[in-house]
C-alpha cells in the first residue's frame, strides 16, 4: 500500500469500496438542449468482486467509468470512494482502455512507469514495481521493446501493466479486449482471471465494461445490464460459477440465456408506445441513435430462417444462435434491427416476425425493397432525416460530412461514421438514396 492515507482508510473502512447514489449525467448540446446520458444510477462496489457493465454502444458506460475515476463530475447525485466524496482523480483507481494508448516513443518499461511518476516514489522502487508488473502480466523480456514492435495482444498487456503497477484498489476496464482478435482476447481474459483467482493482482475490485455477453459471464461475479437513452441499470445477473469457467457448461449457457432475456425484455420496454415513427416528423428528432452493425443480407437471411417451417415465425434467440452457429453476441444486433424496423418483435428472449416481416419473407425482390423502404422511412429516424434533407436541397445532393457533423453532436466520430455506413447500406438497398464513394455525396434516388 503506497499511500498511507488510503492504507489507513482501508484499514478503517468496513463499508464498500465505492458507492454511487442517484447519479445523473447530462451534457450540453450545441443547439442549447441537454443530452441526458445517465440517470438514476446506483452502484455499490465491494471488495473482492468483478462487476460487469453490459450495454449497447452509446449507453453511457464509458461516461460512468470516467465519473468513477474522478475524471469528470456528475450533473447530480453522489459518488463516494472509501466513504469520501470523489472530487477529482482518485489515487486508488486505475483504468485500462480499449485503445492501448501507449506512447510510441517510450519503451515498455517507460510506458509502465508513467503510472508511478505522479506518486513521487524513489527511482529504485519505481523500477522494481514496474518490473514486477511486467513480469506478472507476461511481458518478461520485452522491457526495452517499443510499442510498434509488439502485437496488439502484447500492447494491451502493457496497458494492463501500467494500470496494475500503481496497485489500485479498483481497476476499471473499458472494453479492454474488444480491439483484439478472438484468440488473443481469450488468452488475455484467461490469464487475467487466473491471476485474479490466485490473488496475485494488487487490486481489490474490478469493473469491466463490455458489450459482449459471453465475456461478461466468463469473467464477472455479477453483471449489471444497462439500458440506453438514458443509461440506467435495469437488472443484475449474479454468476456464482467458480473460475475457470467453461463456456460449454450448461450452467454457463443458461446464464447467457438469462442475460439475453434480461436485455431483450429491456429492448422491448424501450420501444416507443405511441404512434410508430411520430418523432420523425420533427426535424432532427431521434436521429442521434447509434445503429447496430447489421448488413441487409444478414437481415434478410434472418427473416427467411425465422419464416421457415422449422420456426414458423418465432424462435428463442439463444437456440436460434446455436442452430445458426452464430455467437449470440453477433445475432443480437440483427435481431435488434429487425425490432427497430418493426419487422420482428423481441420479448423475453424470443424473436417473432411481425406480419410485415412475414410478408417480406415471402415477397420477391421488388416487393421486398418496397416493404423495407416503407419501414426504413417510418421507423429509422436517421434514414427519414437524410431523405428529408436531400429532398430540400436544390440538386437533391449533400456531402456525407453534412450528416457526419450532425451525428457527432450525439456520438463519437467513430460511432458516427459506423452509423452512417449502416444507414447508407440500408438506404441503397431500399433505393431511398444513393451514395457516390468518389465525391462522397449522398443523393436522393427518386426525387419527387
Ligand atoms: P458507451 O461507452 O456506452 O458506448 P459513452 O459513455 O461513450 O457510451 O457515451 C454515451 C453518450 O454520451 C454518447 O451519446 C456520447 O456521444 C455522449 N457523450 C459522452 N461524453 C460526452 C461529452 N463530454 N460531451 C458530450 N456528449 C458526450
Ligand atoms: Mg465506451
mmCIF file of N, CA, C and O and ligand atoms in Angstrom, residues 26-28 35-38 55-64 66 174-175 209 226 229 288 290 407-412, ligand 1:
data_model
loop_
_atom_site.group_PDB
_atom_site.id
_atom_site.type_symbol
_atom_site.label_atom_id
_atom_site.label_comp_id
_atom_site.label_asym_id
_atom_site.label_seq_id
_atom_site.Cartn_x
_atom_site.Cartn_y
_atom_site.Cartn_z
ATOM 1 N N UNK A 26 -25.660 14.726 -17.667
ATOM 2 C CA UNK A 26 -26.118 15.226 -18.961
ATOM 3 C C UNK A 26 -25.047 16.149 -19.511
ATOM 4 O O UNK A 26 -24.204 16.663 -18.780
ATOM 5 N N UNK A 27 -25.070 16.304 -20.826
ATOM 6 C CA UNK A 27 -24.106 17.175 -21.493
ATOM 7 C C UNK A 27 -24.866 18.245 -22.262
ATOM 8 O O UNK A 27 -25.906 17.950 -22.831
ATOM 9 N N UNK A 28 -24.330 19.471 -22.294
ATOM 10 C CA UNK A 28 -24.983 20.494 -23.105
ATOM 11 C C UNK A 28 -24.812 20.164 -24.587
ATOM 12 O O UNK A 28 -23.751 19.724 -25.008
ATOM 13 N N UNK A 35 -28.263 16.738 -23.378
ATOM 14 C CA UNK A 35 -28.242 15.321 -23.729
ATOM 15 C C UNK A 35 -28.125 14.535 -22.429
ATOM 16 O O UNK A 35 -27.096 14.579 -21.762
ATOM 17 N N UNK A 36 -29.221 13.838 -22.040
ATOM 18 C CA UNK A 36 -29.206 13.060 -20.803
ATOM 19 C C UNK A 36 -28.602 11.695 -21.092
ATOM 20 O O UNK A 36 -29.163 10.913 -21.854
ATOM 21 N N UNK A 37 -27.440 11.424 -20.497
ATOM 22 C CA UNK A 37 -26.714 10.195 -20.826
ATOM 23 C C UNK A 37 -26.888 9.131 -19.737
ATOM 24 O O UNK A 37 -27.080 7.963 -20.025
ATOM 25 N N UNK A 38 -26.821 9.541 -18.482
ATOM 26 C CA UNK A 38 -27.012 8.599 -17.370
ATOM 27 C C UNK A 38 -28.077 9.157 -16.441
ATOM 28 O O UNK A 38 -28.117 10.354 -16.199
ATOM 29 N N UNK A 55 -23.933 -3.190 -21.946
ATOM 30 C CA UNK A 55 -24.927 -2.335 -22.602
ATOM 31 C C UNK A 55 -24.463 -1.976 -23.995
ATOM 32 O O UNK A 55 -23.290 -2.129 -24.338
ATOM 33 N N UNK A 56 -25.381 -1.476 -24.776
ATOM 34 C CA UNK A 56 -25.068 -1.137 -26.167
ATOM 35 C C UNK A 56 -24.113 0.046 -26.242
ATOM 36 O O UNK A 56 -23.961 0.793 -25.281
ATOM 37 N N UNK A 57 -23.538 0.232 -27.410
ATOM 38 C CA UNK A 57 -22.700 1.403 -27.645
ATOM 39 C C UNK A 57 -23.536 2.652 -27.418
ATOM 40 O O UNK A 57 -24.692 2.704 -27.820
ATOM 41 N N UNK A 58 -22.947 3.611 -26.774
ATOM 42 C CA UNK A 58 -23.640 4.878 -26.579
ATOM 43 C C UNK A 58 -24.556 4.887 -25.366
ATOM 44 O O UNK A 58 -25.255 5.863 -25.124
ATOM 45 N N UNK A 59 -24.556 3.805 -24.564
ATOM 46 C CA UNK A 59 -25.465 3.785 -23.419
ATOM 47 C C UNK A 59 -24.856 4.475 -22.199
ATOM 48 O O UNK A 59 -25.490 4.555 -21.153
ATOM 49 N N UNK A 60 -23.637 4.975 -22.307
ATOM 50 C CA UNK A 60 -23.079 5.766 -21.208
ATOM 51 C C UNK A 60 -22.087 5.015 -20.340
ATOM 52 O O UNK A 60 -21.716 5.490 -19.256
ATOM 53 N N UNK A 61 -21.612 3.865 -20.788
ATOM 54 C CA UNK A 61 -20.717 3.050 -19.964
ATOM 55 C C UNK A 61 -19.378 3.760 -19.730
ATOM 56 O O UNK A 61 -18.885 3.798 -18.605
ATOM 57 N N UNK A 62 -18.786 4.301 -20.793
ATOM 58 C CA UNK A 62 -17.507 4.997 -20.620
ATOM 59 C C UNK A 62 -17.679 6.245 -19.773
ATOM 60 O O UNK A 62 -16.811 6.582 -18.958
ATOM 61 N N UNK A 63 -18.804 6.906 -19.962
ATOM 62 C CA UNK A 63 -19.095 8.094 -19.153
ATOM 63 C C UNK A 63 -19.121 7.711 -17.672
ATOM 64 O O UNK A 63 -18.559 8.421 -16.822
ATOM 65 N N UNK A 64 -19.739 6.574 -17.374
ATOM 66 C CA UNK A 64 -19.818 6.119 -15.989
ATOM 67 C C UNK A 64 -18.415 5.838 -15.424
ATOM 68 O O UNK A 64 -18.102 6.221 -14.295
ATOM 69 N N UNK A 66 -15.623 7.192 -16.341
ATOM 70 C CA UNK A 66 -14.933 8.473 -16.128
ATOM 71 C C UNK A 66 -15.371 9.129 -14.819
ATOM 72 O O UNK A 66 -14.563 9.731 -14.111
ATOM 73 N N UNK A 174 -12.310 -0.568 -19.730
ATOM 74 C CA UNK A 174 -13.302 -0.122 -20.712
ATOM 75 C C UNK A 174 -13.138 -0.911 -22.014
ATOM 76 O O UNK A 174 -12.318 -0.568 -22.854
ATOM 77 N N UNK A 175 -13.897 -1.972 -22.149
ATOM 78 C CA UNK A 175 -13.832 -2.855 -23.321
ATOM 79 C C UNK A 175 -12.387 -3.208 -23.687
ATOM 80 O O UNK A 175 -11.962 -3.024 -24.825
ATOM 81 N N UNK A 209 -16.305 -2.991 -18.356
ATOM 82 C CA UNK A 209 -17.317 -2.567 -19.309
ATOM 83 C C UNK A 209 -17.188 -3.413 -20.568
ATOM 84 O O UNK A 209 -16.088 -3.620 -21.068
ATOM 85 N N UNK A 226 -27.376 -2.444 -18.684
ATOM 86 C CA UNK A 226 -27.570 -1.025 -18.921
ATOM 87 C C UNK A 226 -28.558 -0.806 -20.037
ATOM 88 O O UNK A 226 -28.438 -1.416 -21.092
ATOM 89 N N UNK A 229 -30.230 5.611 -23.584
ATOM 90 C CA UNK A 229 -31.073 6.804 -23.766
ATOM 91 C C UNK A 229 -32.138 7.029 -22.709
ATOM 92 O O UNK A 229 -33.308 6.915 -23.002
ATOM 93 N N UNK A 288 -30.090 10.734 -33.488
ATOM 94 C CA UNK A 288 -28.785 10.526 -32.861
ATOM 95 C C UNK A 288 -28.618 9.178 -32.196
ATOM 96 O O UNK A 288 -27.867 9.039 -31.253
ATOM 97 N N UNK A 290 -27.290 5.412 -32.195
ATOM 98 C CA UNK A 290 -26.332 4.560 -32.907
ATOM 99 C C UNK A 290 -27.056 3.383 -33.522
ATOM 100 O O UNK A 290 -27.873 2.754 -32.878
ATOM 101 N N UNK A 407 -24.259 13.964 -36.676
ATOM 102 C CA UNK A 407 -24.258 12.796 -35.778
ATOM 103 C C UNK A 407 -23.247 12.964 -34.647
ATOM 104 O O UNK A 407 -23.442 12.452 -33.546
ATOM 105 N N UNK A 408 -22.165 13.668 -34.931
ATOM 106 C CA UNK A 408 -21.139 13.835 -33.904
ATOM 107 C C UNK A 408 -21.605 14.694 -32.729
ATOM 108 O O UNK A 408 -20.950 14.734 -31.699
ATOM 109 N N UNK A 409 -22.749 15.349 -32.890
ATOM 110 C CA UNK A 409 -23.334 16.014 -31.713
ATOM 111 C C UNK A 409 -23.876 14.984 -30.730
ATOM 112 O O UNK A 409 -24.139 15.294 -29.579
ATOM 113 N N UNK A 410 -24.096 13.769 -31.214
ATOM 114 C CA UNK A 410 -24.740 12.753 -30.371
ATOM 115 C C UNK A 410 -23.825 11.597 -30.021
ATOM 116 O O UNK A 410 -24.135 10.815 -29.137
ATOM 117 N N UNK A 411 -22.744 11.416 -30.760
ATOM 118 C CA UNK A 411 -21.904 10.233 -30.530
ATOM 119 C C UNK A 411 -20.472 10.517 -30.974
ATOM 120 O O UNK A 411 -20.197 11.560 -31.553
ATOM 121 N N UNK A 412 -19.597 9.582 -30.691
ATOM 122 C CA UNK A 412 -18.192 9.765 -31.039
ATOM 123 C C UNK A 412 -18.033 9.763 -32.560
ATOM 124 O O UNK A 412 -18.865 9.208 -33.271
HETATM 125 P P1 LIG B 1 -20.619 3.892 -24.246
HETATM 126 O O1 LIG B 1 -19.286 3.858 -23.585
HETATM 127 O O2 LIG B 1 -21.673 3.112 -23.538
HETATM 128 O O3 LIG B 1 -20.532 3.494 -25.694
HETATM 129 P P2 LIG B 1 -20.378 6.758 -23.836
HETATM 130 O O4 LIG B 1 -20.352 6.888 -22.370
HETATM 131 O O5 LIG B 1 -19.089 6.862 -24.560
HETATM 132 O O6 LIG B 1 -21.143 5.402 -24.231
HETATM 133 O O7 LIG B 1 -21.333 7.873 -24.452
HETATM 134 C C1 LIG B 1 -22.703 7.996 -24.118
HETATM 135 C C2 LIG B 1 -23.276 9.191 -24.811
HETATM 136 O O8 LIG B 1 -22.767 10.381 -24.224
HETATM 137 C C3 LIG B 1 -22.943 9.279 -26.287
HETATM 138 O O9 LIG B 1 -24.107 9.719 -26.974
HETATM 139 C C4 LIG B 1 -21.824 10.300 -26.338
HETATM 140 O O10 LIG B 1 -21.805 10.960 -27.577
HETATM 141 C C5 LIG B 1 -22.195 11.234 -25.201
HETATM 142 N N1 LIG B 1 -21.044 11.902 -24.591
HETATM 143 C C6 LIG B 1 -20.038 11.304 -23.908
HETATM 144 N N2 LIG B 1 -19.163 12.204 -23.434
HETATM 145 C C7 LIG B 1 -19.613 13.421 -23.845
HETATM 146 C C8 LIG B 1 -19.136 14.779 -23.692
HETATM 147 N N3 LIG B 1 -18.035 15.049 -22.983
HETATM 148 N N4 LIG B 1 -19.866 15.757 -24.256
HETATM 149 C C9 LIG B 1 -20.994 15.484 -24.941
HETATM 150 N N5 LIG B 1 -21.502 14.247 -25.127
HETATM 151 C C10 LIG B 1 -20.819 13.227 -24.592
#
